[in-house]
Structures are given as C-alpha cells and as structure tokens.
Amino acid sequence: MTRSEKVVRLFRKSDEEVLQQSDVLMDSFLANKSQFVERFSDLADPFALEWATATTTARELPSDYETVNEQAKATQNMKTLMQQGRNLFQAVMLYTQLAFPDDQAVLQLFGQPQYHGVRNNHLKLPVLLRSAFTQVSKPEYKTALLSKGMKEAEIALLDSLAEAIIAQGNVQQNAKKARLLATNQRIAAMNVVWKKMALVCQCAKLVFQDDAAKYNLFLLSDGKSQAKEKIANG
C-alpha cells in the first residue's frame, strides 16, 4: 500500500477565514458578474455555481479539531491499557517473589529482566505479557502463585490485556491514517475554493483597473503577507 502524501495548502489563512472571505467575494462577484464575463468568458456560468458548490463542500467537511479528538481518544485509550499492562506485570512479579523467594531463574523465566526495556513499547509489552501468561499458566507455577493470593482472573488478564493492547495499536494507527486522509481531503477542498477566489481577484485587476473602489473589493492576500496571489494551474 502506498503511503498517502501530504496535500500542500495554497494559503496561510485559517480555513474559517478563507470560507468567510469566499462568501464576501462571491457577493461582490455576483453584483458585478456581467462586467467580469464581458472580459473573461471563463467566469460565465457555471463558474459561480461551481464556486458556491466548492465553498459549501469545504465548509461541510469535518474540522481538524474533530479528527484530532478521535486520535487523542485512541492515544489515551492506549495509555490506559499500557498502564494496566504494567501494573499487572508488576503484580505478577510480586506474587512470583512471594511464591518463589530468591529464585532468579523463575523471575527470568517470567520476563523480569525484559520488563524495563519494553514497558513503554506498545508492540513489545504485549509479547512480554503473553510470554508471562504462558509460563504462569503452567501447573507447577500457577498452583504456587494462587496459594499466595494471585487470582485466576489476573492470570487470564495477562493474555486478554496483551490482545487489547495489540488491537488498540491498530485503532491508534488507523486514527492517524484517518486524520491524514481527512486533512488531505479538507485541504484539497479548500484549495479549490482558494483557486476560484484567486482567479476572480486576478481578473478584477483588469476589469476594475480604473475603478479604485471596486478594485479594492477584490484584493486577496494569503493572511501572513500582502504579496499578490498567483493563479494556481489546474
């Protein structure tokens, strides 16, 4: 699968500012449409409808705040599961020390030496939890651990938590991909609106070259500089 490439934004204003300016420019364009069309046939119908449709389409797309929130939820859920996994593994180590005091071989078998290096890695911690589950489930270890107070449910949780962390990792990755796709879609839609605006404003420089008041109605900047916008090809 090819990696999605980031779509480049043609402007530096916020989306909300561009959409608001699009509405204002559209009103001015419609009020002076005949003058535009007289000099530029590309601005004849259905140009105005296409512009209005592009603006509506861009406005209806989810904002970045919404996609960020979804990604943040996925990240928070992962943090919660990882903490539960760490807490559970540490509990297993405690019961192991109680059941097999001073037995480093058992601690090593259950994965204690690997814990520090994998405890914050959502790919490696599940492997450790599943390995511990396999060893702890063996009768010769399980009976001793249960006699010290460890619960059957805690042993089973080693495996289910490992599965949950793996599944949440997939959710988290999908959330990141979804945000990139949504961002690209929104920027592409906004770029269409910006191109329409830029074309009208560029044409206005000729149409109203002798009418300062109307000329000023169609000045366009990218928000962080007053440099004149070039019409993007395409």
mmCIF file of C-alpha atoms in Angstrom:
data_model
loop_
_atom_site.group_PDB
_atom_site.id
_atom_site.type_symbol
_atom_site.label_atom_id
_atom_site.label_comp_id
_atom_site.label_asym_id
_atom_site.label_seq_id
_atom_site.Cartn_x
_atom_site.Cartn_y
_atom_site.Cartn_z
ATOM 1 C CA MET A 1 0.000 0.000 0.000
ATOM 2 C CA THR A 2 1.444 3.343 -0.959
ATOM 3 C CA ARG A 3 1.798 5.988 1.705
ATOM 4 C CA SER A 4 -0.546 8.962 1.411
ATOM 5 C CA GLU A 5 1.296 12.146 0.514
ATOM 6 C CA LYS A 6 0.514 15.353 2.321
ATOM 7 C CA VAL A 7 -1.500 17.831 0.255
ATOM 8 C CA VAL A 8 0.089 21.285 0.201
ATOM 9 C CA ARG A 9 -2.096 24.192 1.335
ATOM 10 C CA LEU A 10 -2.121 27.099 -1.147
ATOM 11 C CA PHE A 11 -2.811 29.716 1.515
ATOM 12 C CA ARG A 12 -1.817 30.572 5.071
ATOM 13 C CA LYS A 13 -5.098 31.878 6.419
ATOM 14 C CA SER A 14 -7.272 29.658 8.566
ATOM 15 C CA ASP A 15 -9.961 27.658 6.774
ATOM 16 C CA GLU A 16 -12.640 29.698 8.515
ATOM 17 C CA GLU A 17 -11.137 32.971 7.281
ATOM 18 C CA VAL A 18 -10.938 31.704 3.706
ATOM 19 C CA LEU A 19 -14.526 30.469 3.723
ATOM 20 C CA GLN A 20 -15.762 33.758 5.133
ATOM 21 C CA GLN A 21 -13.815 35.706 2.521
ATOM 22 C CA SER A 22 -15.159 33.395 -0.177
ATOM 23 C CA ASP A 23 -18.712 34.349 0.825
ATOM 24 C CA VAL A 24 -17.882 38.053 0.733
ATOM 25 C CA LEU A 25 -16.088 37.818 -2.616
ATOM 26 C CA MET A 26 -18.923 35.765 -4.067
ATOM 27 C CA ASP A 27 -21.417 38.508 -3.204
ATOM 28 C CA SER A 28 -19.190 41.126 -4.849
ATOM 29 C CA PHE A 29 -18.639 38.908 -7.873
ATOM 30 C CA LEU A 30 -22.357 38.289 -8.398
ATOM 31 C CA ALA A 31 -23.061 42.012 -8.093
ATOM 32 C CA ASN A 32 -20.536 42.694 -10.863
ATOM 33 C CA LYS A 33 -20.821 39.459 -12.803
ATOM 34 C CA SER A 34 -21.663 40.993 -16.173
ATOM 35 C CA GLN A 35 -18.520 43.106 -16.127
ATOM 36 C CA PHE A 36 -16.386 40.094 -15.351
ATOM 37 C CA VAL A 37 -17.988 37.910 -18.014
ATOM 38 C CA GLU A 38 -17.606 40.652 -20.607
ATOM 39 C CA ARG A 39 -13.832 40.431 -20.286
ATOM 40 C CA PHE A 40 -13.355 36.822 -19.158
ATOM 41 C CA SER A 41 -15.566 34.106 -20.603
ATOM 42 C CA ASP A 42 -14.216 31.564 -18.095
ATOM 43 C CA LEU A 43 -16.195 33.400 -15.420
ATOM 44 C CA ALA A 44 -19.520 32.840 -17.170
ATOM 45 C CA ASP A 45 -21.951 30.216 -15.904
ATOM 46 C CA PRO A 46 -21.498 27.712 -14.418
ATOM 47 C CA PHE A 47 -18.467 29.317 -12.748
ATOM 48 C CA ALA A 48 -20.466 30.943 -9.936
ATOM 49 C CA LEU A 49 -22.311 27.707 -9.180
ATOM 50 C CA GLU A 50 -19.075 25.716 -9.156
ATOM 51 C CA TRP A 51 -17.532 28.245 -6.783
ATOM 52 C CA ALA A 52 -20.542 28.167 -4.468
ATOM 53 C CA THR A 53 -20.585 24.363 -4.512
ATOM 54 C CA ALA A 54 -16.865 24.198 -3.733
ATOM 55 C CA THR A 55 -17.353 26.545 -0.778
ATOM 56 C CA THR A 56 -20.270 24.521 0.565
ATOM 57 C CA THR A 57 -18.371 21.254 0.148
ATOM 58 C CA ALA A 58 -15.337 22.591 2.020
ATOM 59 C CA ARG A 59 -17.496 24.000 4.802
ATOM 60 C CA GLU A 60 -19.252 20.659 5.357
ATOM 61 C CA LEU A 61 -16.057 18.645 5.817
ATOM 62 C CA PRO A 62 -15.091 17.778 9.420
ATOM 63 C CA SER A 63 -12.724 20.257 11.011
ATOM 64 C CA ASP A 64 -9.253 19.242 12.140
ATOM 65 C CA TYR A 65 -10.458 19.562 15.734
ATOM 66 C CA GLU A 66 -12.797 16.612 15.212
ATOM 67 C CA THR A 67 -10.172 14.309 13.725
ATOM 68 C CA VAL A 68 -7.633 15.378 16.372
ATOM 69 C CA ASN A 69 -10.130 14.451 19.082
ATOM 70 C CA GLU A 70 -10.563 10.975 17.628
ATOM 71 C CA GLN A 71 -6.820 10.469 17.511
ATOM 72 C CA ALA A 72 -6.454 11.803 21.065
ATOM 73 C CA LYS A 73 -9.075 9.325 22.311
ATOM 74 C CA ALA A 74 -7.215 6.444 20.682
ATOM 75 C CA THR A 75 -3.940 7.610 22.242
ATOM 76 C CA GLN A 76 -5.491 7.975 25.689
ATOM 77 C CA ASN A 77 -7.045 4.520 25.477
ATOM 78 C CA MET A 78 -3.638 3.098 24.598
ATOM 79 C CA LYS A 79 -2.030 4.857 27.567
ATOM 80 C CA THR A 80 -4.687 3.382 29.862
ATOM 81 C CA LEU A 81 -4.178 -0.157 28.542
ATOM 82 C CA MET A 82 -0.393 0.141 28.735
ATOM 83 C CA GLN A 83 -0.611 1.264 32.358
ATOM 84 C CA GLN A 84 -2.913 -1.647 33.167
ATOM 85 C CA GLY A 85 -0.436 -3.987 31.494
ATOM 86 C CA ARG A 86 2.470 -2.591 33.505
ATOM 87 C CA ASN A 87 0.525 -2.781 36.763
ATOM 88 C CA LEU A 88 -0.483 -6.372 36.080
ATOM 89 C CA PHE A 89 3.030 -7.486 35.211
ATOM 90 C CA GLN A 90 4.393 -5.893 38.375
ATOM 91 C CA ALA A 91 1.710 -7.723 40.368
ATOM 92 C CA VAL A 92 2.807 -10.993 38.778
ATOM 93 C CA MET A 93 6.400 -10.262 39.771
ATOM 94 C CA LEU A 94 5.335 -9.569 43.354
ATOM 95 C CA TYR A 95 3.452 -12.857 43.651
ATOM 96 C CA THR A 96 6.373 -14.633 41.989
ATOM 97 C CA GLN A 97 8.753 -13.302 44.626
ATOM 98 C CA LEU A 98 6.360 -14.459 47.335
ATOM 99 C CA ALA A 99 5.855 -17.891 45.803
ATOM 100 C CA PHE A 100 9.480 -18.437 44.743
ATOM 101 C CA PRO A 101 11.650 -16.338 47.080
ATOM 102 C CA ASP A 102 15.181 -15.705 45.873
ATOM 103 C CA ASP A 103 14.578 -17.786 42.745
ATOM 104 C CA GLN A 104 16.077 -15.652 39.989
ATOM 105 C CA ALA A 105 15.591 -18.399 37.447
ATOM 106 C CA VAL A 106 11.791 -18.178 37.765
ATOM 107 C CA LEU A 107 11.831 -14.379 37.638
ATOM 108 C CA GLN A 108 13.922 -14.563 34.486
ATOM 109 C CA LEU A 109 11.584 -17.166 33.001
ATOM 110 C CA PHE A 110 8.610 -14.882 33.622
ATOM 111 C CA GLY A 111 10.388 -11.985 31.906
ATOM 112 C CA GLN A 112 11.501 -9.676 34.709
ATOM 113 C CA PRO A 113 14.834 -8.753 33.013
ATOM 114 C CA GLN A 114 12.998 -7.661 29.838
ATOM 115 C CA TYR A 115 10.356 -5.557 31.582
ATOM 116 C CA HIS A 116 12.247 -2.268 31.893
ATOM 117 C CA GLY A 117 13.175 -2.236 28.210
ATOM 118 C CA VAL A 118 9.673 -2.958 26.888
ATOM 119 C CA ARG A 119 7.326 -1.366 29.432
ATOM 120 C CA ASN A 120 6.653 1.719 27.276
ATOM 121 C CA ASN A 121 6.611 -0.053 23.907
ATOM 122 C CA HIS A 122 3.091 -0.959 22.761
ATOM 123 C CA LEU A 123 4.500 -3.563 20.354
ATOM 124 C CA LYS A 124 6.797 -5.319 22.830
ATOM 125 C CA LEU A 125 4.834 -5.165 26.087
ATOM 126 C CA PRO A 126 2.081 -7.479 24.745
ATOM 127 C CA VAL A 127 4.758 -10.022 23.802
ATOM 128 C CA LEU A 128 6.062 -9.948 27.372
ATOM 129 C CA LEU A 129 2.561 -10.255 28.826
ATOM 130 C CA ARG A 130 1.741 -13.237 26.618
ATOM 131 C CA SER A 131 5.027 -14.916 27.443
ATOM 132 C CA ALA A 132 4.337 -14.424 31.152
ATOM 133 C CA PHE A 133 0.832 -15.807 30.678
ATOM 134 C CA THR A 134 2.222 -18.954 29.049
ATOM 135 C CA GLN A 135 4.673 -19.572 31.880
ATOM 136 C CA VAL A 136 2.364 -18.592 34.739
ATOM 137 C CA SER A 137 -0.339 -20.906 33.373
ATOM 138 C CA LYS A 138 1.866 -23.967 33.825
ATOM 139 C CA PRO A 139 0.607 -26.037 36.785
ATOM 140 C CA GLU A 140 3.950 -26.057 38.602
ATOM 141 C CA TYR A 141 3.899 -22.247 38.775
ATOM 142 C CA LYS A 142 0.193 -21.478 38.765
ATOM 143 C CA THR A 143 -0.583 -23.511 41.896
ATOM 144 C CA ALA A 144 2.126 -21.760 43.887
ATOM 145 C CA LEU A 145 1.053 -18.304 42.727
ATOM 146 C CA LEU A 146 -2.620 -18.933 43.532
ATOM 147 C CA SER A 147 -1.641 -20.118 47.009
ATOM 148 C CA LYS A 148 -0.066 -16.703 47.625
ATOM 149 C CA GLY A 149 -3.225 -14.841 46.667
ATOM 150 C CA MET A 150 -2.975 -14.278 42.948
ATOM 151 C CA LYS A 151 -6.347 -14.609 41.198
ATOM 152 C CA GLU A 152 -7.278 -16.781 38.244
ATOM 153 C CA ALA A 153 -8.718 -13.670 36.622
ATOM 154 C CA GLU A 154 -5.359 -11.904 36.883
ATOM 155 C CA ILE A 155 -3.635 -14.751 35.101
ATOM 156 C CA ALA A 156 -6.230 -14.713 32.324
ATOM 157 C CA LEU A 157 -5.905 -10.926 32.136
ATOM 158 C CA LEU A 158 -2.277 -11.257 31.060
ATOM 159 C CA ASP A 159 -3.447 -12.707 27.759
ATOM 160 C CA SER A 160 -6.530 -10.530 27.273
ATOM 161 C CA LEU A 161 -4.637 -7.318 28.043
ATOM 162 C CA ALA A 162 -1.937 -8.276 25.554
ATOM 163 C CA GLU A 163 -4.652 -8.762 22.933
ATOM 164 C CA ALA A 164 -6.310 -5.464 23.864
ATOM 165 C CA ILE A 165 -3.048 -3.524 23.531
ATOM 166 C CA ILE A 166 -2.388 -5.043 20.113
ATOM 167 C CA ALA A 167 -5.933 -4.215 18.984
ATOM 168 C CA GLN A 168 -5.680 -0.671 20.328
ATOM 169 C CA GLY A 169 -2.407 -0.233 18.480
ATOM 170 C CA ASN A 170 -4.299 -0.943 15.274
ATOM 171 C CA VAL A 171 -7.006 1.525 16.283
ATOM 172 C CA GLN A 172 -4.369 4.155 17.003
ATOM 173 C CA GLN A 173 -2.650 3.661 13.660
ATOM 174 C CA ASN A 174 -5.959 3.792 11.830
ATOM 175 C CA ALA A 175 -6.836 7.023 13.654
ATOM 176 C CA LYS A 176 -3.558 8.568 12.494
ATOM 177 C CA LYS A 177 -4.196 7.471 8.912
ATOM 178 C CA ALA A 178 -7.781 8.723 9.081
ATOM 179 C CA ARG A 179 -6.603 12.116 10.274
ATOM 180 C CA LEU A 180 -4.103 12.390 7.419
ATOM 181 C CA LEU A 181 -6.733 11.410 4.871
ATOM 182 C CA ALA A 182 -9.290 13.809 6.352
ATOM 183 C CA THR A 183 -6.715 16.602 6.452
ATOM 184 C CA ASN A 184 -5.713 15.995 2.842
ATOM 185 C CA GLN A 185 -9.355 15.928 1.762
ATOM 186 C CA ARG A 186 -10.121 19.160 3.593
ATOM 187 C CA ILE A 187 -7.032 20.975 2.253
ATOM 188 C CA ALA A 188 -7.763 19.799 -1.292
ATOM 189 C CA ALA A 189 -11.325 21.099 -0.996
ATOM 190 C CA MET A 190 -10.135 24.398 0.437
ATOM 191 C CA ASN A 191 -7.568 24.734 -2.347
ATOM 192 C CA VAL A 192 -10.388 24.522 -4.907
ATOM 193 C CA VAL A 193 -12.138 27.413 -3.165
ATOM 194 C CA TRP A 194 -8.912 29.394 -2.999
ATOM 195 C CA LYS A 195 -8.248 28.911 -6.719
ATOM 196 C CA LYS A 196 -11.719 30.236 -7.545
ATOM 197 C CA MET A 197 -11.146 33.267 -5.339
ATOM 198 C CA ALA A 198 -7.675 33.870 -6.727
ATOM 199 C CA LEU A 199 -8.930 33.695 -10.322
ATOM 200 C CA VAL A 200 -11.685 36.238 -9.692
ATOM 201 C CA CYS A 201 -9.354 38.588 -7.841
ATOM 202 C CA GLN A 202 -6.736 38.343 -10.559
ATOM 203 C CA CYS A 203 -9.305 39.117 -13.244
ATOM 204 C CA ALA A 204 -10.651 42.016 -11.193
ATOM 205 C CA LYS A 205 -7.326 43.803 -11.548
ATOM 206 C CA LEU A 206 -8.068 44.283 -15.233
ATOM 207 C CA VAL A 207 -11.838 44.619 -15.046
ATOM 208 C CA PHE A 208 -11.651 47.373 -12.430
ATOM 209 C CA GLN A 209 -8.300 48.924 -13.191
ATOM 210 C CA ASP A 210 -9.987 52.306 -13.484
ATOM 211 C CA ASP A 211 -12.371 51.840 -10.546
ATOM 212 C CA ALA A 212 -10.444 52.014 -7.279
ATOM 213 C CA ALA A 213 -13.457 51.261 -5.070
ATOM 214 C CA LYS A 214 -14.321 48.013 -6.853
ATOM 215 C CA TYR A 215 -10.671 47.151 -7.380
ATOM 216 C CA ASN A 216 -10.219 47.188 -3.601
ATOM 217 C CA LEU A 217 -13.163 44.811 -3.138
ATOM 218 C CA PHE A 218 -11.175 42.080 -4.830
ATOM 219 C CA LEU A 219 -7.779 42.351 -3.140
ATOM 220 C CA LEU A 220 -6.589 38.986 -1.890
ATOM 221 C CA SER A 221 -3.752 38.095 0.476
ATOM 222 C CA ASP A 222 -2.754 34.791 1.992
ATOM 223 C CA GLY A 223 -3.101 36.067 5.535
ATOM 224 C CA LYS A 224 0.565 36.484 6.505
ATOM 225 C CA SER A 225 1.811 38.635 3.680
ATOM 226 C CA GLN A 226 0.346 41.154 1.321
ATOM 227 C CA ALA A 227 2.017 39.558 -1.660
ATOM 228 C CA LYS A 228 -0.336 39.128 -4.582
ATOM 229 C CA GLU A 229 -1.527 35.598 -5.112
ATOM 230 C CA LYS A 230 -0.649 33.829 -8.326
ATOM 231 C CA ILE A 231 -3.338 31.763 -10.011
ATOM 232 C CA ALA A 232 -2.557 28.083 -9.450
ATOM 233 C CA ASN A 233 -2.620 25.895 -12.503
ATOM 234 C CA GLY A 234 -5.048 23.033 -12.685
#
